[in-house]
Amino acid sequence: MMKMKGIHCVLPLGLDCVRRLHRADIFPIIIFIGQSARSARKLNQSEEQLLACSRSEEALLDKLPCLHRRVAPDAWSDHGSLLAGLRSIIWEEQKKIVWVEPDLW
């Protein structure tokens, strides 16, 4: 795994990956994009599959040993507004100081 300062990427990972990232001293900005049937249609995804995945991951969010941000389903109307909202959240989050406890898990 290669780590470089100042490099960002978007990874559509499940929350179970957070533990492995922390062990590698990578502390991700976690953004949960809430889903509704209407927002799933906007993304041209299978509604049932996307909503089921969203519900299962959302239940795990509060168990994480780190902070996360949420984007409400009604906070965006198309791909452009979703991306603009994500950029704004990332900009805010990367300015914050991250306190890390040894042996988080």
PDB file of C-alpha atoms in Angstrom:
ATOM      1  CA  MET A   1       0.000   0.000   0.000  1.00  0.00           C
ATOM      2  CA  MET A   2       1.403   3.351  -0.991  1.00  0.00           C
ATOM      3  CA  LYS A   3       0.712   6.441   1.111  1.00  0.00           C
ATOM      4  CA  MET A   4       1.459   9.972  -0.003  1.00  0.00           C
ATOM      5  CA  LYS A   5       0.636  13.216   1.766  1.00  0.00           C
ATOM      6  CA  GLY A   6      -1.701  15.562  -0.033  1.00  0.00           C
ATOM      7  CA  ILE A   7      -3.207  12.840  -2.208  1.00  0.00           C
ATOM      8  CA  HIS A   8      -6.927  12.134  -2.060  1.00  0.00           C
ATOM      9  CA  CYS A   9      -9.103   9.520  -3.687  1.00  0.00           C
ATOM     10  CA  VAL A  10     -12.685   8.341  -3.458  1.00  0.00           C
ATOM     11  CA  LEU A  11     -13.100   4.723  -2.451  1.00  0.00           C
ATOM     12  CA  PRO A  12     -16.549   3.151  -2.311  1.00  0.00           C
ATOM     13  CA  LEU A  13     -15.650   0.885   0.596  1.00  0.00           C
ATOM     14  CA  GLY A  14     -17.747  -0.762   3.236  1.00  0.00           C
ATOM     15  CA  LEU A  15     -17.336   0.329   6.819  1.00  0.00           C
ATOM     16  CA  ASP A  16     -15.563  -2.926   7.637  1.00  0.00           C
ATOM     17  CA  CYS A  17     -12.533  -1.555   5.750  1.00  0.00           C
ATOM     18  CA  VAL A  18     -12.034   1.310   8.214  1.00  0.00           C
ATOM     19  CA  ARG A  19     -10.221  -0.940  10.689  1.00  0.00           C
ATOM     20  CA  ARG A  20      -7.674  -2.024   8.084  1.00  0.00           C
ATOM     21  CA  LEU A  21      -7.120   1.564   6.960  1.00  0.00           C
ATOM     22  CA  HIS A  22      -6.488   2.666  10.552  1.00  0.00           C
ATOM     23  CA  ARG A  23      -3.957  -0.139  11.020  1.00  0.00           C
ATOM     24  CA  ALA A  24      -2.121   1.213   7.976  1.00  0.00           C
ATOM     25  CA  ASP A  25      -2.165   4.695   9.575  1.00  0.00           C
ATOM     26  CA  ILE A  26      -4.673   5.947   7.022  1.00  0.00           C
ATOM     27  CA  PHE A  27      -7.511   7.891   8.592  1.00  0.00           C
ATOM     28  CA  PRO A  28     -10.238   8.349   6.001  1.00  0.00           C
ATOM     29  CA  ILE A  29     -12.867  11.037   5.730  1.00  0.00           C
ATOM     30  CA  ILE A  30     -16.043   8.986   5.937  1.00  0.00           C
ATOM     31  CA  ILE A  31     -19.063  10.430   4.164  1.00  0.00           C
ATOM     32  CA  PHE A  32     -22.313   8.497   4.202  1.00  0.00           C
ATOM     33  CA  ILE A  33     -24.634   9.409   1.333  1.00  0.00           C
ATOM     34  CA  GLY A  34     -28.130   8.650   2.550  1.00  0.00           C
ATOM     35  CA  GLN A  35     -30.396   6.991   0.019  1.00  0.00           C
ATOM     36  CA  SER A  36     -34.072   7.111  -0.756  1.00  0.00           C
ATOM     37  CA  ALA A  37     -35.898   5.465  -3.642  1.00  0.00           C
ATOM     38  CA  ARG A  38     -35.915   8.834  -5.403  1.00  0.00           C
ATOM     39  CA  SER A  39     -32.174   9.448  -4.980  1.00  0.00           C
ATOM     40  CA  ALA A  40     -31.408   5.884  -6.124  1.00  0.00           C
ATOM     41  CA  ARG A  41     -33.232   6.636  -9.378  1.00  0.00           C
ATOM     42  CA  LYS A  42     -31.085   9.750  -9.824  1.00  0.00           C
ATOM     43  CA  LEU A  43     -27.988   7.554  -9.713  1.00  0.00           C
ATOM     44  CA  ASN A  44     -29.478   5.056 -12.180  1.00  0.00           C
ATOM     45  CA  GLN A  45     -28.856   2.193  -9.770  1.00  0.00           C
ATOM     46  CA  SER A  46     -31.027  -0.750  -8.835  1.00  0.00           C
ATOM     47  CA  GLU A  47     -33.221   0.752  -6.120  1.00  0.00           C
ATOM     48  CA  GLU A  48     -33.656  -2.375  -4.018  1.00  0.00           C
ATOM     49  CA  GLN A  49     -29.971  -3.286  -3.972  1.00  0.00           C
ATOM     50  CA  LEU A  50     -28.792   0.261  -3.283  1.00  0.00           C
ATOM     51  CA  LEU A  51     -31.329   0.867  -0.517  1.00  0.00           C
ATOM     52  CA  ALA A  52     -30.544  -2.452   1.189  1.00  0.00           C
ATOM     53  CA  CYS A  53     -26.815  -1.712   1.131  1.00  0.00           C
ATOM     54  CA  SER A  54     -27.396   1.821   2.402  1.00  0.00           C
ATOM     55  CA  ARG A  55     -29.520   0.638   5.328  1.00  0.00           C
ATOM     56  CA  SER A  56     -27.041  -2.033   6.394  1.00  0.00           C
ATOM     57  CA  GLU A  57     -24.077   0.366   6.314  1.00  0.00           C
ATOM     58  CA  GLU A  58     -25.961   3.165   8.075  1.00  0.00           C
ATOM     59  CA  ALA A  59     -26.573   0.919  11.077  1.00  0.00           C
ATOM     60  CA  LEU A  60     -22.801   0.473  11.490  1.00  0.00           C
ATOM     61  CA  LEU A  61     -21.883   4.172  11.352  1.00  0.00           C
ATOM     62  CA  ASP A  62     -22.393   4.898  15.040  1.00  0.00           C
ATOM     63  CA  LYS A  63     -20.135   1.987  15.999  1.00  0.00           C
ATOM     64  CA  LEU A  64     -17.109   3.490  14.255  1.00  0.00           C
ATOM     65  CA  PRO A  65     -14.297   4.779  16.499  1.00  0.00           C
ATOM     66  CA  CYS A  66     -14.057   7.919  14.371  1.00  0.00           C
ATOM     67  CA  LEU A  67     -16.206  10.758  13.113  1.00  0.00           C
ATOM     68  CA  HIS A  68     -18.219  10.686   9.932  1.00  0.00           C
ATOM     69  CA  ARG A  69     -20.426  13.029   7.947  1.00  0.00           C
ATOM     70  CA  ARG A  70     -23.814  12.375   6.385  1.00  0.00           C
ATOM     71  CA  VAL A  71     -25.372  13.718   3.211  1.00  0.00           C
ATOM     72  CA  ALA A  72     -29.168  13.614   3.407  1.00  0.00           C
ATOM     73  CA  PRO A  73     -30.992  12.177   0.374  1.00  0.00           C
ATOM     74  CA  ASP A  74     -32.812  15.466  -0.166  1.00  0.00           C
ATOM     75  CA  ALA A  75     -29.590  17.530   0.005  1.00  0.00           C
ATOM     76  CA  TRP A  76     -28.798  16.963  -3.676  1.00  0.00           C
ATOM     77  CA  SER A  77     -30.790  16.868  -6.871  1.00  0.00           C
ATOM     78  CA  ASP A  78     -28.346  15.587  -9.498  1.00  0.00           C
ATOM     79  CA  HIS A  79     -24.777  14.339  -9.942  1.00  0.00           C
ATOM     80  CA  GLY A  80     -23.411  17.890 -10.075  1.00  0.00           C
ATOM     81  CA  SER A  81     -24.976  19.008  -6.810  1.00  0.00           C
ATOM     82  CA  LEU A  82     -23.917  15.759  -5.102  1.00  0.00           C
ATOM     83  CA  LEU A  83     -20.303  16.246  -6.208  1.00  0.00           C
ATOM     84  CA  ALA A  84     -20.339  19.902  -5.132  1.00  0.00           C
ATOM     85  CA  GLY A  85     -21.635  18.886  -1.702  1.00  0.00           C
ATOM     86  CA  LEU A  86     -18.995  16.164  -1.362  1.00  0.00           C
ATOM     87  CA  ARG A  87     -16.207  18.575  -2.327  1.00  0.00           C
ATOM     88  CA  SER A  88     -17.427  21.020   0.306  1.00  0.00           C
ATOM     89  CA  ILE A  89     -17.506  18.348   3.016  1.00  0.00           C
ATOM     90  CA  ILE A  90     -14.037  17.085   2.077  1.00  0.00           C
ATOM     91  CA  TRP A  91     -12.669  20.643   2.130  1.00  0.00           C
ATOM     92  CA  GLU A  92     -14.087  21.188   5.640  1.00  0.00           C
ATOM     93  CA  GLU A  93     -12.994  17.810   7.000  1.00  0.00           C
ATOM     94  CA  GLN A  94      -9.419  17.905   5.745  1.00  0.00           C
ATOM     95  CA  LYS A  95      -8.819  21.152   7.650  1.00  0.00           C
ATOM     96  CA  LYS A  96      -9.627  19.481  10.975  1.00  0.00           C
ATOM     97  CA  ILE A  97      -7.051  18.111  13.365  1.00  0.00           C
ATOM     98  CA  VAL A  98      -7.342  14.358  13.824  1.00  0.00           C
ATOM     99  CA  TRP A  99      -6.631  12.930  17.262  1.00  0.00           C
ATOM    100  CA  VAL A 100      -5.626   9.302  17.103  1.00  0.00           C
ATOM    101  CA  GLU A 101      -5.608   6.944  20.046  1.00  0.00           C
ATOM    102  CA  PRO A 102      -3.216   4.003  19.960  1.00  0.00           C
ATOM    103  CA  ASP A 103      -4.877   0.639  19.510  1.00  0.00           C
ATOM    104  CA  LEU A 104      -8.253   1.908  18.355  1.00  0.00           C
ATOM    105  CA  TRP A 105      -9.499  -1.636  18.067  1.00  0.00           C
TER     106      TRP A 105
END
